[in-house]
Short mmCIF file of C-alpha atoms in Angstrom, two decimals:
data_model
loop_
_atom_site.label_atom_id
_atom_site.label_comp_id
_atom_site.label_asym_id
_atom_site.label_seq_id
_atom_site.Cartn_x
_atom_site.Cartn_y
_atom_site.Cartn_z
CA MET C 25 29.80 -13.33 -5.08
CA GLU C 26 30.87 -12.52 -1.67
CA THR C 27 29.87 -15.11 1.15
CA LEU C 28 28.45 -13.56 4.50
CA LYS C 29 27.77 -15.80 7.63
CA LEU C 30 25.13 -15.39 10.35
CA LYS C 31 26.15 -15.40 13.96
CA LYS C 32 25.66 -18.62 16.16
CA GLY C 33 22.19 -18.54 17.24
CA LYS C 34 20.70 -16.08 14.53
CA GLY C 35 18.67 -17.04 11.50
CA ASN C 36 15.56 -18.42 13.35
CA ARG C 37 13.38 -15.83 11.42
CA VAL C 38 15.15 -16.85 7.99
CA PHE C 39 14.32 -20.52 8.64
CA ASN C 40 10.84 -19.61 9.26
CA GLY C 41 10.39 -17.75 5.86
CA HIS C 42 11.42 -14.20 6.65
CA LEU C 43 13.44 -12.61 3.80
CA TRP C 44 15.61 -10.20 6.02
CA ILE C 45 18.76 -10.35 7.49
CA TYR C 46 19.88 -7.67 9.80
CA ARG C 47 23.33 -5.93 10.25
CA SER C 48 23.64 -7.16 13.81
CA GLU C 49 22.92 -10.70 12.83
CA LEU C 50 25.73 -11.12 10.58
CA GLU C 51 29.29 -12.38 11.40
CA GLY C 52 32.62 -10.49 10.92
CA ALA C 53 33.21 -7.37 8.98
CA HIS C 54 31.34 -6.62 5.74
CA PRO C 55 33.87 -5.28 3.28
CA ALA C 56 31.32 -4.64 0.67
CA ILE C 57 31.13 -0.54 0.19
CA LYS C 58 28.26 -0.73 -2.55
CA PRO C 59 25.12 -2.81 -2.83
CA THR C 60 25.85 -6.36 -4.39
CA THR C 61 24.43 -9.76 -4.59
CA VAL C 62 25.70 -11.84 -1.90
CA ILE C 63 25.61 -15.67 -0.85
CA VAL C 64 24.40 -16.07 2.70
CA GLU C 65 25.21 -19.20 4.99
CA ASN C 66 24.36 -19.97 8.62
CA HIS C 67 27.44 -19.91 11.33
CA ASN C 68 28.49 -23.93 10.10
CA GLY C 69 28.57 -22.88 6.43
CA ARG C 70 25.08 -24.03 5.44
CA PHE C 71 23.74 -22.42 2.45
CA LEU C 72 20.83 -20.35 3.18
CA GLY C 73 20.14 -18.35 -0.13
CA ILE C 74 21.48 -15.51 -2.11
CA GLY C 75 20.16 -12.02 -1.65
CA ASP C 76 20.74 -8.24 -2.00
CA TYR C 77 23.46 -6.71 0.30
CA SER C 78 22.78 -3.03 1.37
CA PRO C 79 25.97 -1.30 2.90
CA SER C 80 23.59 1.55 3.99
CA SER C 81 20.70 -0.15 5.75
CA GLN C 82 20.19 -2.03 9.12
CA ILE C 83 18.50 -4.63 6.72
CA ALA C 84 21.74 -5.98 5.41
CA VAL C 85 20.47 -8.38 3.01
CA ARG C 86 17.31 -9.01 1.70
CA LEU C 87 17.05 -12.97 0.30
CA LEU C 88 15.93 -13.34 -3.40
CA THR C 89 16.34 -17.14 -3.52
CA ARG C 90 16.74 -19.94 -1.57
CA LYS C 91 18.53 -21.84 -4.51
CA LYS C 92 21.80 -21.82 -6.22
CA GLU C 93 20.97 -20.02 -9.11
CA VAL C 94 22.22 -17.10 -11.08
CA ILE C 95 20.41 -13.72 -10.53
CA GLY C 96 20.25 -12.50 -13.81
CA ARG C 97 17.79 -11.37 -16.66
CA LYS C 98 16.33 -14.91 -16.53
CA PHE C 99 15.98 -14.83 -13.05
CA PHE C 100 13.88 -11.44 -13.40
CA ARG C 101 11.74 -12.52 -16.16
CA GLU C 102 10.63 -15.42 -14.74
CA ARG C 103 9.69 -13.74 -11.39
CA VAL C 104 7.98 -11.21 -13.68
CA LYS C 105 5.97 -13.55 -15.64
CA THR C 106 4.74 -15.31 -12.42
CA ALA C 107 3.42 -12.22 -10.63
CA LEU C 108 1.85 -11.50 -14.11
CA GLU C 109 -0.13 -14.86 -14.27
CA LEU C 110 -0.92 -14.41 -10.85
CA ARG C 111 -2.69 -11.01 -11.48
CA LYS C 112 -4.42 -12.16 -14.69
CA LYS C 113 -6.24 -15.28 -12.65
CA LEU C 114 -7.11 -12.35 -9.79
CA PHE C 115 -8.44 -9.88 -12.10
CA PRO C 116 -9.35 -11.51 -15.43
CA GLY C 117 -9.70 -8.87 -18.34
CA GLU C 118 -8.46 -5.92 -16.06
CA ASP C 119 -5.47 -3.92 -17.19
CA SER C 120 -4.84 -1.79 -14.00
CA TYR C 121 -3.18 -3.38 -10.60
CA ARG C 122 -0.23 -4.11 -8.56
CA LEU C 123 2.01 -6.29 -10.51
CA ILE C 124 5.25 -6.42 -7.93
CA HIS C 125 4.41 -6.10 -4.51
CA SER C 126 8.27 -6.30 -3.39
CA GLU C 127 8.56 -9.35 -1.21
CA GLY C 128 5.12 -10.55 -1.56
CA ASP C 129 6.44 -11.30 -4.77
CA LEU C 130 9.62 -12.56 -3.73
CA LEU C 131 11.32 -9.47 -5.53
CA PRO C 132 12.37 -7.31 -2.25
CA GLY C 133 13.04 -3.54 -3.33
CA LEU C 134 10.64 -3.78 -6.22
CA ILE C 135 7.38 -2.39 -6.49
CA VAL C 136 5.64 -2.16 -9.95
CA ASP C 137 2.27 -0.81 -10.43
CA LYS C 138 0.47 -1.38 -14.06
CA TYR C 139 -2.10 1.59 -15.20
CA GLY C 140 -3.30 0.06 -18.48
CA ASP C 141 -0.47 0.68 -21.11
CA TYR C 142 1.98 2.32 -18.34
CA LEU C 143 3.96 1.30 -15.72
CA SER C 144 4.97 2.99 -12.27
CA VAL C 145 7.99 1.64 -10.63
CA GLN C 146 9.32 2.12 -7.15
CA ILE C 147 13.00 1.15 -6.45
CA LEU C 148 13.45 0.71 -2.49
CA THR C 149 17.01 -0.78 -2.19
CA GLY C 150 20.82 -0.29 -3.69
CA ALA C 151 20.96 -3.43 -5.19
CA MET C 152 17.69 -2.94 -7.24
CA GLU C 153 18.88 0.52 -8.36
CA ALA C 154 21.88 -0.93 -9.63
CA ARG C 155 20.23 -3.04 -11.86
CA LYS C 156 17.24 -1.11 -12.82
CA GLU C 157 17.77 -0.84 -16.27
CA LEU C 158 17.80 -4.73 -16.54
CA ILE C 159 14.54 -4.64 -14.69
CA PHE C 160 13.04 -2.03 -17.23
CA ASP C 161 14.22 -4.16 -20.17
CA VAL C 162 12.35 -7.12 -18.82
CA LEU C 163 9.26 -5.18 -18.02
CA GLU C 164 9.32 -3.65 -21.70
CA GLU C 165 9.96 -7.21 -23.00
CA ILE C 166 7.13 -8.74 -21.24
CA LEU C 167 4.60 -5.78 -20.90
CA LYS C 168 5.41 -3.62 -23.94
CA PRO C 169 4.05 -0.34 -21.84
CA GLU C 170 3.63 2.87 -23.64
CA GLY C 171 6.08 4.42 -20.90
CA ILE C 172 7.50 3.66 -17.40
CA VAL C 173 7.63 6.00 -14.64
CA GLU C 174 10.30 5.83 -11.87
CA LYS C 175 8.10 6.94 -8.61
CA ASN C 176 11.02 7.03 -6.65
CA ASP C 177 10.36 9.87 -4.14
CA VAL C 178 9.51 7.49 -0.99
CA ALA C 179 11.47 8.37 2.36
CA THR C 180 12.49 4.75 2.68
CA ARG C 181 15.02 5.27 -0.15
CA LYS C 182 16.98 7.60 2.26
CA LEU C 183 17.55 4.27 4.54
CA GLU C 184 19.78 2.78 1.43
CA GLY C 185 21.45 6.37 0.87
CA LEU C 186 19.45 6.75 -2.52
CA GLU C 187 18.39 9.74 -4.15
CA GLN C 188 14.55 10.66 -4.29
CA PHE C 189 12.94 11.79 -7.45
CA VAL C 190 10.33 11.13 -9.87
CA ARG C 191 10.87 10.92 -13.93
CA VAL C 192 9.81 9.24 -16.92
CA ALA C 193 12.49 6.22 -17.50
CA ARG C 194 11.11 4.86 -20.71
CA GLY C 195 8.79 6.02 -23.27
CA ARG C 196 6.27 8.80 -23.07
CA VAL C 197 3.85 9.53 -20.34
CA PRO C 198 0.95 11.80 -20.44
CA GLU C 199 0.17 14.36 -17.64
CA SER C 200 -2.72 12.19 -16.57
CA ILE C 201 -4.27 8.69 -17.83
CA THR C 202 -7.89 7.25 -17.32
CA ILE C 203 -8.11 3.98 -15.74
CA SER C 204 -11.18 1.73 -14.90
CA GLU C 205 -12.03 -0.01 -11.77
CA ASN C 206 -15.57 -1.42 -10.67
CA ASP C 207 -17.10 0.14 -13.92
CA LEU C 208 -15.94 3.55 -12.86
CA ARG C 209 -13.34 5.70 -14.41
CA PHE C 210 -10.54 7.60 -12.51
CA GLU C 211 -8.10 10.12 -13.81
CA VAL C 212 -4.75 9.18 -12.40
CA ASP C 213 -1.38 11.38 -12.47
CA LEU C 214 1.59 9.17 -12.64
CA LEU C 215 4.15 11.87 -11.85
CA LYS C 216 2.73 13.96 -9.31
CA GLY C 217 0.01 11.68 -7.90
CA GLU C 218 0.10 10.16 -4.21
CA LYS C 219 1.58 6.82 -4.05
CA SER C 220 2.25 5.34 -7.20
CA GLY C 221 -0.83 7.53 -8.67
CA PHE C 222 -3.75 5.18 -7.38
CA TYR C 223 -4.44 3.12 -4.05
CA PHE C 224 -4.95 -0.27 -5.71
CA ASP C 225 -4.62 -1.90 -2.34
CA GLN C 226 -8.16 -0.83 -1.33
CA LYS C 227 -9.71 -2.40 -4.68
CA LEU C 228 -11.95 -5.03 -2.85
CA ASN C 229 -12.76 -2.94 0.04
CA ARG C 230 -14.49 -0.31 -2.24
CA ILE C 231 -16.39 -2.87 -3.79
CA ALA C 232 -17.47 -4.35 -0.27
CA ILE C 233 -19.21 -1.23 0.63
CA SER C 234 -22.05 -1.93 -1.91
CA ARG C 235 -23.68 -4.23 1.00
CA TYR C 236 -23.96 -0.83 3.04
CA SER C 237 -24.28 2.15 0.58
CA ASP C 238 -28.10 1.98 -0.99
CA GLY C 239 -29.93 5.23 0.03
CA CYS C 240 -27.09 6.53 2.72
CA ARG C 241 -25.55 9.63 3.34
CA VAL C 242 -21.73 9.01 2.97
CA LEU C 243 -18.75 10.69 4.21
CA ASP C 244 -15.31 9.63 2.73
CA VAL C 245 -12.63 11.05 5.25
CA PHE C 246 -8.60 10.92 3.68
CA CYS C 247 -10.61 10.78 0.00
CA TYR C 248 -7.83 11.26 -2.18
CA SER C 249 -9.27 10.73 -5.47
CA GLY C 250 -12.83 10.13 -4.35
CA ALA C 251 -12.50 6.22 -4.78
CA PHE C 252 -14.53 5.04 -1.69
CA ALA C 253 -17.19 7.99 -2.25
CA LEU C 254 -17.92 7.21 -5.73
CA ASN C 255 -18.28 3.81 -5.53
CA ALA C 256 -20.94 4.49 -2.80
CA LEU C 257 -22.65 6.71 -5.47
CA LYS C 258 -22.44 3.56 -7.78
CA TYR C 259 -24.24 1.73 -5.33
CA ASN C 260 -26.95 3.93 -4.60
CA ALA C 261 -25.77 6.38 -1.93
CA SER C 262 -28.05 9.23 -1.94
CA TYR C 263 -25.13 11.73 -1.07
CA ALA C 264 -21.52 11.60 -0.57
CA VAL C 265 -19.12 14.23 0.83
CA GLY C 266 -15.34 13.74 0.31
CA ILE C 267 -12.76 15.43 2.75
CA ASP C 268 -9.02 15.70 2.01
CA SER C 269 -6.16 18.20 2.96
CA SER C 270 -4.63 18.20 -0.26
CA GLU C 271 -5.99 20.75 -3.14
CA LYS C 272 -4.64 18.47 -5.41
CA ALA C 273 -6.21 15.24 -4.35
CA ILE C 274 -9.73 17.39 -3.84
CA GLU C 275 -9.87 18.89 -7.47
CA LEU C 276 -8.91 15.28 -8.72
CA ALA C 277 -11.95 13.87 -6.91
CA LYS C 278 -14.11 16.57 -8.53
CA LYS C 279 -12.79 15.45 -11.95
CA ASN C 280 -13.58 11.71 -11.37
CA SER C 281 -17.11 12.75 -9.83
CA GLU C 282 -17.67 14.66 -13.19
CA ILE C 283 -16.39 11.81 -15.74
CA ASN C 284 -18.59 9.06 -13.84
CA GLY C 285 -21.95 11.69 -13.68
CA PHE C 286 -21.96 11.80 -10.14
CA SER C 287 -21.08 15.52 -9.76
CA GLY C 288 -24.64 16.45 -8.80
CA ARG C 289 -24.80 13.97 -5.93
CA CYS C 290 -21.58 14.74 -3.88
CA GLU C 291 -19.10 17.63 -2.73
CA PHE C 292 -15.39 17.31 -2.14
CA ILE C 293 -13.85 19.61 0.29
CA LYS C 294 -10.45 20.58 1.27
CA ALA C 295 -10.23 20.46 5.11
CA ASN C 296 -8.12 19.02 7.76
CA ALA C 297 -9.97 15.54 8.75
CA PHE C 298 -9.63 15.92 12.78
CA ASN C 299 -11.01 19.53 12.41
CA TYR C 300 -13.60 18.71 10.04
CA LEU C 301 -15.12 15.67 11.99
CA ARG C 302 -15.16 17.85 15.26
CA SER C 303 -16.80 20.33 13.55
CA ILE C 304 -19.74 18.46 12.10
CA SER C 305 -19.98 16.76 15.68
CA ARG C 306 -20.61 20.27 17.14
CA LYS C 307 -23.06 20.89 14.40
CA GLN C 308 -24.43 17.37 15.10
CA GLN C 309 -24.44 16.49 11.33
CA LYS C 310 -25.05 13.28 10.70
CA PHE C 311 -24.01 10.35 8.16
CA ASP C 312 -25.30 6.88 7.58
CA LEU C 313 -21.98 5.34 6.27
CA ILE C 314 -18.41 6.91 7.28
CA ILE C 315 -15.12 6.02 5.73
CA LEU C 316 -11.68 6.49 7.57
CA ASP C 317 -8.72 5.74 5.06
CA PRO C 318 -5.89 7.73 6.86
CA PRO C 319 -2.25 7.85 5.58
CA PRO C 320 0.19 5.47 7.71
CA PHE C 321 -0.02 7.31 11.23
CA ALA C 322 2.75 4.63 12.62
CA LYS C 323 5.66 4.53 10.10
CA SER C 324 7.85 3.06 12.97
CA ARG C 325 7.58 1.69 16.34
CA ASN C 326 8.70 4.89 17.99
CA VAL C 327 5.59 6.78 17.31
CA LEU C 328 3.02 3.68 17.83
CA ASN C 329 1.60 5.25 21.08
CA ARG C 330 1.05 8.83 19.24
CA ALA C 331 -0.30 7.02 16.12
CA LEU C 332 -2.88 5.13 18.34
CA ARG C 333 -3.80 8.26 19.77
CA GLY C 334 -4.82 9.51 16.57
CA TYR C 335 -6.39 6.58 15.42
CA ARG C 336 -8.79 6.66 18.71
CA GLU C 337 -9.59 10.18 18.09
CA ILE C 338 -10.56 9.95 14.62
CA ASN C 339 -12.60 6.96 15.20
CA LEU C 340 -14.47 8.89 18.32
CA GLN C 341 -15.26 11.91 16.31
CA ALA C 342 -16.77 9.61 13.25
CA LEU C 343 -18.37 7.72 15.67
CA LYS C 344 -20.21 10.92 16.87
CA ALA C 345 -21.01 11.77 13.59
CA LEU C 346 -22.41 8.36 12.60
CA ASN C 347 -26.26 7.78 12.99
CA PRO C 348 -27.64 4.73 14.77
CA GLY C 349 -27.70 2.04 12.47
CA GLY C 350 -24.96 3.38 10.69
CA VAL C 351 -22.02 1.91 9.54
CA LEU C 352 -18.16 2.90 9.90
CA VAL C 353 -15.40 1.57 7.53
CA THR C 354 -12.37 2.26 9.34
CA CYS C 355 -8.75 1.54 7.86
CA SER C 356 -5.29 1.50 9.06
CA CYS C 357 -2.24 1.04 6.47
CA SER C 358 0.32 1.11 9.65
CA HIS C 359 1.87 -2.02 9.73
CA HIS C 360 3.00 -1.64 13.16
CA VAL C 361 -0.45 -1.40 14.04
CA SER C 362 -1.70 -5.17 14.52
CA PRO C 363 -5.31 -6.03 13.60
CA GLN C 364 -5.77 -6.71 17.55
CA ILE C 365 -4.35 -3.29 18.64
CA PHE C 366 -6.38 -1.48 15.99
CA LEU C 367 -9.55 -3.03 17.08
CA LYS C 368 -8.93 -2.60 20.72
CA THR C 369 -8.57 1.23 19.53
CA ILE C 370 -12.03 1.40 18.17
CA MET C 371 -13.51 -0.23 20.74
CA GLU C 372 -12.12 2.52 23.20
CA ALA C 373 -13.53 5.14 20.69
CA SER C 374 -17.06 3.54 20.74
CA LYS C 375 -16.90 3.48 24.64
CA ASP C 376 -16.02 7.20 24.58
CA ALA C 377 -18.85 7.78 22.17
CA GLY C 378 -21.28 5.92 23.67
CA LYS C 379 -21.98 3.56 21.10
CA ARG C 380 -22.37 -0.01 20.78
CA MET C 381 -20.92 -1.45 17.61
CA VAL C 382 -21.07 -4.77 15.99
CA LEU C 383 -18.13 -6.16 13.71
CA LEU C 384 -19.66 -7.30 10.11
CA GLU C 385 -16.27 -7.80 8.15
CA ARG C 386 -12.85 -7.99 8.74
CA ARG C 387 -11.03 -7.04 5.70
CA GLY C 388 -7.44 -6.49 4.40
CA GLN C 389 -5.41 -5.53 1.28
CA SER C 390 -6.19 -6.54 -2.38
CA PRO C 391 -4.63 -9.79 -3.20
CA ASP C 392 -2.61 -8.04 -6.11
CA HIS C 393 -0.68 -6.96 -2.90
CA PRO C 394 0.36 -10.83 -1.51
CA VAL C 395 1.19 -11.55 1.83
CA LEU C 396 4.36 -13.70 1.99
CA LEU C 397 3.60 -15.82 4.97
CA GLY C 398 6.89 -15.59 7.25
CA VAL C 399 7.27 -11.78 6.28
CA PRO C 400 4.57 -9.96 8.49
CA GLU C 401 5.70 -6.55 7.15
CA THR C 402 3.68 -7.56 3.78
CA GLU C 403 0.48 -7.47 5.59
CA TYR C 404 -0.27 -4.08 6.42
CA LEU C 405 -3.71 -3.10 5.67
CA LYS C 406 -6.46 -3.55 7.93
CA CYS C 407 -10.20 -2.80 7.25
CA PHE C 408 -12.96 -3.27 9.43
CA ILE C 409 -16.70 -2.78 8.80
CA LEU C 410 -18.70 -2.23 11.69
CA LYS C 411 -22.41 -1.22 12.54
CA CYS C 412 -23.39 0.93 15.15
CA PHE C 413 -26.44 0.71 17.39
#
C-alpha cells in the first residue's frame, strides 16, 4: 500500500475521531490515479490508520481502521457481522432495517438496507465500488438474501467520478415486496422507490406519534408511502390526509392504506406542499396533528440560507393550519441545518404565525442509523414535537 502523509499542523479532526482526510491536508503529490487502499501517517511518520483513497473527491481518504490489519474478506465479514448483531439487539424479531450506515458502522462509502430477504446497497466511493463483488459475496455468505439491488442513483457518486445506475446485482428481486413495521404492512419498490425504497430513519419517530394521534385530524406533508399517516390511524386518529408531489408516492400510499384497512379513513393528494399549505390556510382548514418530513433542503452549506427560508415558510404555513392545542411534528434531514438553527427557525415561524409553542420532544434518527462520535456528518435527522397554544 502507498503511504500518504498529513501536512504539519493538520489532523486534529482525525485525532478527535473523524474518518475523513481532505486533499488539502495531505503532503506532497498523490500519484494514485484510481481508488485504492492507503496507509496514512502524520507529518512525523506516526501511523494514523488505513483508509480508502479517492482520486476524484475533495475527501481524499476515508479511514477504515486505526489498526495495522489486512483490508480483505475477513475484515469486511467481521464488520458486517458486528453491524448485524447490533440490529438484532435493537430490533429483536424484526427483519427490515438499515444494516450498514456507512461511517456509523465504520464502513465509509457503504450503505445497506435489509428488506426481509432482500438487500438494497448503495456504494458511494470509488474504493468500495472497486471491491463491490467482495462486499456482495460477504453479504450473501452472512445473510443469504434472495436478491441484492444496487441502488446507485445518488448524486454523491458524481463527486467520486462514478456512474449512476440501479440494477439487480445478485439473485432475483420482484417489482415490489411487502415489509412489516410496527404491525403495519408497507409495499416497497426496491428498484424505483425513493432512497433505498423506504425511510427507516424515521422508524421510532413514527411510533412516537402514538401519544398524540388519538381522535386527531392529521395532515402528513411530504408523505411518500404514507408511513406517518398510517401510524397515526393505527393509533386512533379520526382521519388523515397525505400530501406529496410524486404521483408514484401517492399511488404507493393509497396501496398501503388499502392493505392496512385504512382506506376509508384517509386520502392522499398529489400536490406541491408549499402551495397546498397556503391554500388550506386561506380556506381556514384546520388539523390537530401535522407532520412535516421534507427532503433535504440544504445539501450543501452554499444553499443554507435558502434552505432556512424554506423551513421557515413551511413551518409557518403548517402552524397557521394547526388547531389551538394541536401538535406539530417537524423534521429536517439536512446535516448542514444544526438542531439549534432548526429550532430557531421554528421559533421565528411560530412568532410570525402568532402561536406559542411548547417543545415536547427532541428526537433524531433511528438507532440503526448510528452516530459515530467525532463524525458529526453521521448525525443528520432532527425531529421536534411541539404543542401549540
